[in-house]
PDB file of C-alpha atoms in Angstrom:
ATOM      1  CA  MET A   1      32.644 -32.221  -1.982  1.00  0.00           C
ATOM      2  CA  VAL A   2      32.403 -33.092   1.716  1.00  0.00           C
ATOM      3  CA  ARG A   3      35.278 -30.690   2.483  1.00  0.00           C
ATOM      4  CA  LEU A   4      33.600 -27.961   0.467  1.00  0.00           C
ATOM      5  CA  LEU A   5      30.317 -28.067   2.420  1.00  0.00           C
ATOM      6  CA  PRO A   6      31.660 -26.474   5.659  1.00  0.00           C
ATOM      7  CA  PHE A   7      33.250 -23.688   3.614  1.00  0.00           C
ATOM      8  CA  ILE A   8      29.949 -22.993   1.826  1.00  0.00           C
ATOM      9  CA  LEU A   9      28.009 -22.948   5.097  1.00  0.00           C
ATOM     10  CA  LEU A  10      30.556 -20.649   6.740  1.00  0.00           C
ATOM     11  CA  SER A  11      30.445 -18.292   3.749  1.00  0.00           C
ATOM     12  CA  CYS A  12      26.654 -18.145   3.859  1.00  0.00           C
ATOM     13  CA  GLY A  13      26.772 -17.403   7.571  1.00  0.00           C
ATOM     14  CA  MET A  14      29.224 -14.564   7.044  1.00  0.00           C
ATOM     15  CA  VAL A  15      27.047 -13.009   4.345  1.00  0.00           C
ATOM     16  CA  ALA A  16      24.003 -13.193   6.629  1.00  0.00           C
ATOM     17  CA  CYS A  17      25.915 -11.472   9.427  1.00  0.00           C
ATOM     18  CA  ARG A  18      27.003  -8.651   7.124  1.00  0.00           C
ATOM     19  CA  SER A  19      23.391  -7.674   6.437  1.00  0.00           C
ATOM     20  CA  GLY A  20      23.519  -5.611   9.633  1.00  0.00           C
ATOM     21  CA  ILE A  21      19.998  -6.583  10.641  1.00  0.00           C
ATOM     22  CA  LYS A  22      19.997  -8.334  13.981  1.00  0.00           C
ATOM     23  CA  PRO A  23      16.850 -10.277  14.936  1.00  0.00           C
ATOM     24  CA  ALA A  24      16.368  -8.350  18.190  1.00  0.00           C
ATOM     25  CA  GLU A  25      16.504  -5.056  16.282  1.00  0.00           C
ATOM     26  CA  SER A  26      14.424  -6.087  13.321  1.00  0.00           C
ATOM     27  CA  SER A  27      10.965  -6.595  14.794  1.00  0.00           C
ATOM     28  CA  LEU A  28       8.168  -5.110  12.718  1.00  0.00           C
ATOM     29  CA  LEU A  29       7.286  -1.587  13.797  1.00  0.00           C
ATOM     30  CA  VAL A  30       4.542  -0.835  11.282  1.00  0.00           C
ATOM     31  CA  GLU A  31       3.480  -2.025   7.856  1.00  0.00           C
ATOM     32  CA  LEU A  32       1.381  -0.326   5.201  1.00  0.00           C
ATOM     33  CA  HIS A  33      -0.225  -2.442   2.505  1.00  0.00           C
ATOM     34  CA  THR A  34      -2.297  -0.654  -0.119  1.00  0.00           C
ATOM     35  CA  GLY A  35      -4.832  -2.426  -2.265  1.00  0.00           C
ATOM     36  CA  ALA A  36      -6.409  -2.119  -5.654  1.00  0.00           C
ATOM     37  CA  CYS A  37      -9.319  -0.023  -6.838  1.00  0.00           C
ATOM     38  CA  PHE A  38     -11.276   0.081 -10.117  1.00  0.00           C
ATOM     39  CA  GLY A  39      -8.533   2.254 -11.649  1.00  0.00           C
ATOM     40  CA  TYR A  40      -4.749   2.169 -11.412  1.00  0.00           C
ATOM     41  CA  CYS A  41      -4.247   2.428  -7.654  1.00  0.00           C
ATOM     42  CA  PRO A  42      -0.796   1.088  -6.766  1.00  0.00           C
ATOM     43  CA  VAL A  43      -0.641  -2.139  -4.803  1.00  0.00           C
ATOM     44  CA  ILE A  44       2.406  -1.796  -2.577  1.00  0.00           C
ATOM     45  CA  ARG A  45       3.712  -2.960   0.776  1.00  0.00           C
ATOM     46  CA  LEU A  46       6.027  -0.931   3.019  1.00  0.00           C
ATOM     47  CA  SER A  47       7.313  -2.791   6.084  1.00  0.00           C
ATOM     48  CA  VAL A  48       9.167  -0.629   8.609  1.00  0.00           C
ATOM     49  CA  TYR A  49      11.303  -2.388  11.210  1.00  0.00           C
ATOM     50  CA  ALA A  50      12.378  -1.129  14.622  1.00  0.00           C
ATOM     51  CA  ASN A  51      15.948  -0.590  13.413  1.00  0.00           C
ATOM     52  CA  GLY A  52      14.739   1.744  10.639  1.00  0.00           C
ATOM     53  CA  VAL A  53      15.077  -0.693   7.761  1.00  0.00           C
ATOM     54  CA  VAL A  54      12.171  -0.345   5.329  1.00  0.00           C
ATOM     55  CA  GLU A  55      11.265  -3.104   2.898  1.00  0.00           C
ATOM     56  CA  TYR A  56       9.373  -1.925  -0.163  1.00  0.00           C
ATOM     57  CA  GLU A  57       7.429  -4.246  -2.423  1.00  0.00           C
ATOM     58  CA  GLY A  58       5.799  -2.822  -5.539  1.00  0.00           C
ATOM     59  CA  LYS A  59       3.158  -5.064  -7.017  1.00  0.00           C
ATOM     60  CA  GLN A  60       0.339  -4.145  -9.381  1.00  0.00           C
ATOM     61  CA  PHE A  61       0.258  -0.613 -10.905  1.00  0.00           C
ATOM     62  CA  ALA A  62       3.321   0.430  -8.888  1.00  0.00           C
ATOM     63  CA  GLU A  63       5.827   2.696 -10.613  1.00  0.00           C
ATOM     64  CA  ARG A  64       8.675   0.646  -9.152  1.00  0.00           C
ATOM     65  CA  GLN A  65       7.997  -3.093  -9.391  1.00  0.00           C
ATOM     66  CA  GLY A  66       9.638  -5.661  -7.154  1.00  0.00           C
ATOM     67  CA  ARG A  67      11.435  -5.446  -3.835  1.00  0.00           C
ATOM     68  CA  ALA A  68      13.907  -2.957  -2.418  1.00  0.00           C
ATOM     69  CA  THR A  69      15.098  -1.740   0.971  1.00  0.00           C
ATOM     70  CA  PHE A  70      16.129   1.596   2.398  1.00  0.00           C
ATOM     71  CA  GLN A  71      17.141   2.948   5.800  1.00  0.00           C
ATOM     72  CA  LEU A  72      15.352   5.628   7.820  1.00  0.00           C
ATOM     73  CA  THR A  73      17.313   8.207   9.779  1.00  0.00           C
ATOM     74  CA  PRO A  74      17.084   8.212  13.600  1.00  0.00           C
ATOM     75  CA  ASP A  75      14.899  11.347  13.408  1.00  0.00           C
ATOM     76  CA  GLU A  76      12.533   9.650  10.956  1.00  0.00           C
ATOM     77  CA  ILE A  77      12.287   6.571  13.182  1.00  0.00           C
ATOM     78  CA  HIS A  78      11.454   8.821  16.140  1.00  0.00           C
ATOM     79  CA  GLN A  79       8.844  10.691  14.090  1.00  0.00           C
ATOM     80  CA  LEU A  80       7.275   7.423  12.940  1.00  0.00           C
ATOM     81  CA  ARG A  81       7.188   5.968  16.467  1.00  0.00           C
ATOM     82  CA  ARG A  82       5.526   9.146  17.745  1.00  0.00           C
ATOM     83  CA  GLN A  83       2.875   9.032  15.000  1.00  0.00           C
ATOM     84  CA  LEU A  84       2.312   5.318  15.621  1.00  0.00           C
ATOM     85  CA  ARG A  85       1.650   6.048  19.315  1.00  0.00           C
ATOM     86  CA  ARG A  86      -0.772   8.832  18.357  1.00  0.00           C
ATOM     87  CA  ALA A  87      -2.630   6.565  15.948  1.00  0.00           C
ATOM     88  CA  ASN A  88      -2.870   3.730  18.510  1.00  0.00           C
ATOM     89  CA  LEU A  89      -4.157   1.068  16.130  1.00  0.00           C
ATOM     90  CA  TRP A  90      -5.221  -1.054  19.113  1.00  0.00           C
ATOM     91  CA  GLN A  91      -8.217   1.216  19.790  1.00  0.00           C
ATOM     92  CA  TYR A  92      -9.841   0.597  16.399  1.00  0.00           C
ATOM     93  CA  PRO A  93     -11.846  -2.317  15.007  1.00  0.00           C
ATOM     94  CA  ASP A  94     -10.051  -4.584  12.551  1.00  0.00           C
ATOM     95  CA  ARG A  95     -12.105  -3.189   9.675  1.00  0.00           C
ATOM     96  CA  ILE A  96     -13.461   0.320   9.155  1.00  0.00           C
ATOM     97  CA  ASP A  97     -16.206   0.220   6.535  1.00  0.00           C
ATOM     98  CA  SER A  98     -16.750   2.926   3.937  1.00  0.00           C
ATOM     99  CA  SER A  99     -19.626   4.009   1.756  1.00  0.00           C
ATOM    100  CA  VAL A 100     -17.189   4.830  -1.078  1.00  0.00           C
ATOM    101  CA  VAL A 101     -17.172   1.783  -3.333  1.00  0.00           C
ATOM    102  CA  ASP A 102     -14.164   2.584  -5.554  1.00  0.00           C
ATOM    103  CA  ALA A 103     -11.759   3.879  -2.910  1.00  0.00           C
ATOM    104  CA  PRO A 104      -8.534   1.902  -2.556  1.00  0.00           C
ATOM    105  CA  TRP A 105      -8.129   0.104   0.730  1.00  0.00           C
ATOM    106  CA  SER A 106      -5.139   0.241   3.019  1.00  0.00           C
ATOM    107  CA  THR A 107      -4.068  -1.995   5.854  1.00  0.00           C
ATOM    108  CA  LEU A 108      -1.935  -0.702   8.706  1.00  0.00           C
ATOM    109  CA  THR A 109      -0.323  -3.381  10.868  1.00  0.00           C
ATOM    110  CA  THR A 110       1.781  -3.117  14.001  1.00  0.00           C
ATOM    111  CA  THR A 111       3.193  -5.528  16.550  1.00  0.00           C
ATOM    112  CA  LYS A 112       3.712  -5.098  20.264  1.00  0.00           C
ATOM    113  CA  ARG A 113       4.954  -7.682  22.751  1.00  0.00           C
ATOM    114  CA  GLY A 114       4.373 -10.484  20.273  1.00  0.00           C
ATOM    115  CA  LYS A 115       0.818  -9.435  19.383  1.00  0.00           C
ATOM    116  CA  THR A 116      -0.218  -8.120  15.981  1.00  0.00           C
ATOM    117  CA  LYS A 117      -2.946  -5.599  15.211  1.00  0.00           C
ATOM    118  CA  SER A 118      -4.196  -4.690  11.735  1.00  0.00           C
ATOM    119  CA  VAL A 119      -6.754  -2.102  10.685  1.00  0.00           C
ATOM    120  CA  VAL A 120      -8.215  -2.215   7.160  1.00  0.00           C
ATOM    121  CA  GLY A 121     -10.109   0.683   5.662  1.00  0.00           C
ATOM    122  CA  THR A 122     -10.384   3.216   2.878  1.00  0.00           C
ATOM    123  CA  ILE A 123     -10.689   7.002   2.888  1.00  0.00           C
ATOM    124  CA  ASP A 124     -13.222   7.050   5.742  1.00  0.00           C
ATOM    125  CA  ARG A 125     -10.686   6.119   8.421  1.00  0.00           C
ATOM    126  CA  PRO A 126     -10.030   8.388  11.418  1.00  0.00           C
ATOM    127  CA  LYS A 127      -7.469  11.177  10.959  1.00  0.00           C
ATOM    128  CA  PRO A 128      -4.732   9.594  13.145  1.00  0.00           C
ATOM    129  CA  LEU A 129      -4.718   6.528  10.863  1.00  0.00           C
ATOM    130  CA  LEU A 130      -4.632   8.662   7.723  1.00  0.00           C
ATOM    131  CA  ASP A 131      -1.800  10.744   9.225  1.00  0.00           C
ATOM    132  CA  LEU A 132       0.221   7.596   9.957  1.00  0.00           C
ATOM    133  CA  GLU A 133      -0.343   6.311   6.432  1.00  0.00           C
ATOM    134  CA  ASN A 134       0.650   9.668   4.924  1.00  0.00           C
ATOM    135  CA  LEU A 135       3.855   9.736   6.966  1.00  0.00           C
ATOM    136  CA  ILE A 136       4.830   6.267   5.714  1.00  0.00           C
ATOM    137  CA  HIS A 137       4.098   7.334   2.123  1.00  0.00           C
ATOM    138  CA  ASN A 138       6.146  10.522   2.587  1.00  0.00           C
ATOM    139  CA  LEU A 139       9.144   8.641   3.988  1.00  0.00           C
ATOM    140  CA  ALA A 140       9.162   6.346   0.950  1.00  0.00           C
ATOM    141  CA  GLU A 141       8.588   9.124  -1.570  1.00  0.00           C
ATOM    142  CA  ARG A 142      11.533  11.119  -0.178  1.00  0.00           C
ATOM    143  CA  ARG A 143      13.661   8.247  -1.433  1.00  0.00           C
ATOM    144  CA  GLY A 144      12.123   8.086  -4.891  1.00  0.00           C
ATOM    145  CA  TYR A 145       9.418   5.462  -4.308  1.00  0.00           C
ATOM    146  CA  GLN A 146       6.161   6.724  -5.827  1.00  0.00           C
ATOM    147  CA  THR A 147       3.576   5.083  -3.562  1.00  0.00           C
ATOM    148  CA  ARG A 148       0.419   7.135  -4.088  1.00  0.00           C
ATOM    149  CA  ARG A 149       0.015   7.425  -7.852  1.00  0.00           C
ATOM    150  CA  GLY A 150      -0.507   4.291  -9.873  1.00  0.00           C
ATOM    151  CA  VAL A 151       0.641   3.645 -13.413  1.00  0.00           C
ATOM    152  CA  PRO A 152      -1.286   1.795 -16.125  1.00  0.00           C
ATOM    153  CA  PRO A 153      -0.142  -1.631 -17.302  1.00  0.00           C
ATOM    154  CA  GLY A 154       2.690  -1.433 -19.795  1.00  0.00           C
ATOM    155  CA  ALA A 155       3.861   1.979 -18.559  1.00  0.00           C
ATOM    156  CA  VAL A 156       6.441   0.330 -16.304  1.00  0.00           C
ATOM    157  CA  GLU A 157       9.084  -1.906 -17.815  1.00  0.00           C
TER     158      GLU A 157
END
């Protein structure tokens, strides 16, 4: 057993290296987390990393449940970075209140130089934030991840 341990550790290390995600390249670029409403709004999380890897997590009322990953193209990464600069989350308060009670909330999060900024709101957010959210949704939906339309319980197996 003692001789087997180094082999197991080496094998695990080799598998981790093959993932292709290097720590320096995998810092969080932007994350979208959508929340529930009084209906069937999907609760999902899309985490986009600087190297273009996107982690999807479908939770409640999501058409695709569970976790998955996909890769953005260099053009999509560029487009997302440009929209993220336009949105400039840092200029907004952490929470943007709404008078619409039943609207689903969304949280946009970004990191820069080790600092994290999140903005939570619903449909009453400024256009640059809505544009950024729509771009993230579109990038996921191009790959078959339905992120805007929820499904009732039992409709997804």
